[in-house]
Amino acid sequence: EREGHTERIVHQAFSFMSKNCHRPLSLQEVADHVDLNPSYLSTMFSHYMGISFSKCLAEMRLEKAQELLHDHRRRIADVAYAVGFSDPNTFRLAFKRMTGLSPSDWRLAFGYVA
């Protein structure tokens, strides 16, 4: 029963994150959405998902960014803002950390340039 409760809560949190990852999103906001203390949600999330809330949110954003980068007409800064980063340079660093390539190099490597 306890595991089912955890699964439901984490699923609700994950779904909310997925729908809102395009904008600034805090653990507090997600915790409020599922009616839990942020610290408790963070622990529950990490235990169930195997990664932290912040890492999961970053991965969601960067996966969405990869989709948006397919459109060569989109500027990289616009992609950064569209996936919830307030600073394009922070986005570039996070993208490179995750993929091993900068966003522009990723586009080149996968043929998404004009």
GROMACS .gro file of C-alpha atoms in nm:
model
  114
    1GLU     CA    1   0.000   0.000   0.000
    2ARG     CA    2   0.280   0.243   0.094
    3GLU     CA    3   0.460   0.174  -0.236
    4GLY     CA    4   0.139   0.244  -0.428
    5HIS     CA    5   0.103   0.577  -0.249
    6THR     CA    6   0.463   0.670  -0.330
    7GLU     CA    7   0.416   0.568  -0.692
    8ARG     CA    8   0.101   0.781  -0.723
    9ILE     CA    9   0.263   1.088  -0.567
   10VAL     CA   10   0.580   1.060  -0.775
   11HIS     CA   11   0.374   1.007  -1.091
   12GLN     CA   12   0.169   1.321  -1.015
   13ALA     CA   13   0.487   1.519  -0.951
   14PHE     CA   14   0.654   1.386  -1.267
   15SER     CA   15   0.347   1.465  -1.477
   16PHE     CA   16   0.329   1.820  -1.339
   17MET     CA   17   0.701   1.867  -1.406
   18SER     CA   18   0.663   1.739  -1.760
   19LYS     CA   19   0.378   1.979  -1.836
   20ASN     CA   20   0.557   2.276  -1.681
   21CYS     CA   21   0.927   2.218  -1.750
   22HIS     CA   22   0.923   2.490  -2.016
   23ARG     CA   23   0.916   2.756  -1.745
   24PRO     CA   24   1.102   2.816  -1.419
   25LEU     CA   25   0.985   2.543  -1.182
   26SER     CA   26   1.084   2.486  -0.822
   27LEU     CA   27   1.068   2.187  -0.593
   28GLN     CA   28   0.844   2.399  -0.368
   29GLU     CA   29   0.592   2.450  -0.650
   30VAL     CA   30   0.582   2.081  -0.734
   31ALA     CA   31   0.552   1.991  -0.365
   32ASP     CA   32   0.261   2.236  -0.332
   33HIS     CA   33   0.096   2.070  -0.631
   34VAL     CA   34   0.107   1.727  -0.466
   35ASP     CA   35   0.040   1.863  -0.114
   36LEU     CA   36   0.370   1.753   0.039
   37ASN     CA   37   0.661   1.910   0.220
   38PRO     CA   38   0.939   1.981  -0.037
   39SER     CA   39   1.200   1.790   0.161
   40TYR     CA   40   0.977   1.484   0.188
   41LEU     CA   41   0.889   1.499  -0.182
   42SER     CA   42   1.257   1.528  -0.271
   43THR     CA   43   1.342   1.219  -0.066
   44MET     CA   44   1.044   1.025  -0.202
   45PHE     CA   45   1.123   1.130  -0.560
   46SER     CA   46   1.491   1.036  -0.537
   47HIS     CA   47   1.414   0.701  -0.377
   48TYR     CA   48   1.149   0.606  -0.632
   49MET     CA   49   1.307   0.753  -0.949
   50GLY     CA   50   1.671   0.685  -0.866
   51ILE     CA   51   1.771   1.042  -0.949
   52SER     CA   52   1.716   1.375  -0.779
   53PHE     CA   53   1.432   1.612  -0.858
   54SER     CA   54   1.670   1.870  -1.005
   55LYS     CA   55   1.852   1.616  -1.223
   56CYS     CA   56   1.521   1.480  -1.352
   57LEU     CA   57   1.396   1.830  -1.434
   58ALA     CA   58   1.721   1.915  -1.613
   59GLU     CA   59   1.702   1.594  -1.818
   60MET     CA   60   1.340   1.669  -1.913
   61ARG     CA   61   1.438   2.015  -2.029
   62LEU     CA   62   1.737   1.893  -2.226
   63GLU     CA   63   1.540   1.617  -2.399
   64LYS     CA   64   1.282   1.876  -2.504
   65ALA     CA   65   1.567   2.101  -2.621
   66GLN     CA   66   1.694   1.823  -2.847
   67GLU     CA   67   1.352   1.807  -3.010
   68LEU     CA   68   1.343   2.184  -3.061
   69LEU     CA   69   1.697   2.192  -3.201
   70HIS     CA   70   1.576   1.983  -3.496
   71ASP     CA   71   1.434   2.309  -3.634
   72HIS     CA   72   1.744   2.488  -3.765
   73ARG     CA   73   1.551   2.815  -3.785
   74ARG     CA   74   1.527   2.833  -3.405
   75ARG     CA   75   1.807   3.024  -3.242
   76ILE     CA   76   1.981   2.837  -2.962
   77ALA     CA   77   1.895   3.115  -2.716
   78ASP     CA   78   1.527   3.078  -2.809
   79VAL     CA   79   1.547   2.703  -2.746
   80ALA     CA   80   1.704   2.774  -2.405
   81TYR     CA   81   1.417   3.004  -2.306
   82ALA     CA   82   1.156   2.764  -2.448
   83VAL     CA   83   1.272   2.485  -2.217
   84GLY     CA   84   1.284   2.692  -1.900
   85PHE     CA   85   1.640   2.823  -1.887
   86SER     CA   86   1.668   3.191  -1.801
   87ASP     CA   87   2.022   3.213  -1.937
   88PRO     CA   88   2.137   3.073  -2.274
   89ASN     CA   89   2.492   3.020  -2.144
   90THR     CA   90   2.368   2.806  -1.855
   91PHE     CA   91   2.167   2.610  -2.112
   92ARG     CA   92   2.473   2.559  -2.333
   93LEU     CA   93   2.679   2.431  -2.040
   94ALA     CA   94   2.404   2.197  -1.920
   95PHE     CA   95   2.345   2.068  -2.273
   96LYS     CA   96   2.715   1.997  -2.322
   97ARG     CA   97   2.737   1.823  -1.983
   98MET     CA   98   2.448   1.594  -2.079
   99THR     CA   99   2.531   1.522  -2.444
  100GLY     CA  100   2.904   1.588  -2.467
  101LEU     CA  101   2.836   1.842  -2.742
  102SER     CA  102   2.737   2.207  -2.748
  103PRO     CA  103   2.389   2.271  -2.895
  104SER     CA  104   2.541   2.400  -3.220
  105ASP     CA  105   2.780   2.103  -3.246
  106TRP     CA  106   2.489   1.867  -3.169
  107ARG     CA  107   2.297   2.019  -3.459
  108LEU     CA  108   2.596   1.970  -3.688
  109ALA     CA  109   2.656   1.613  -3.575
  110PHE     CA  110   2.295   1.512  -3.639
  111GLY     CA  111   2.244   1.712  -3.958
  112TYR     CA  112   1.998   1.970  -3.825
  113VAL     CA  113   2.148   2.270  -3.999
  114ALA     CA  114   2.030   2.459  -4.304
   0.00000   0.00000   0.00000
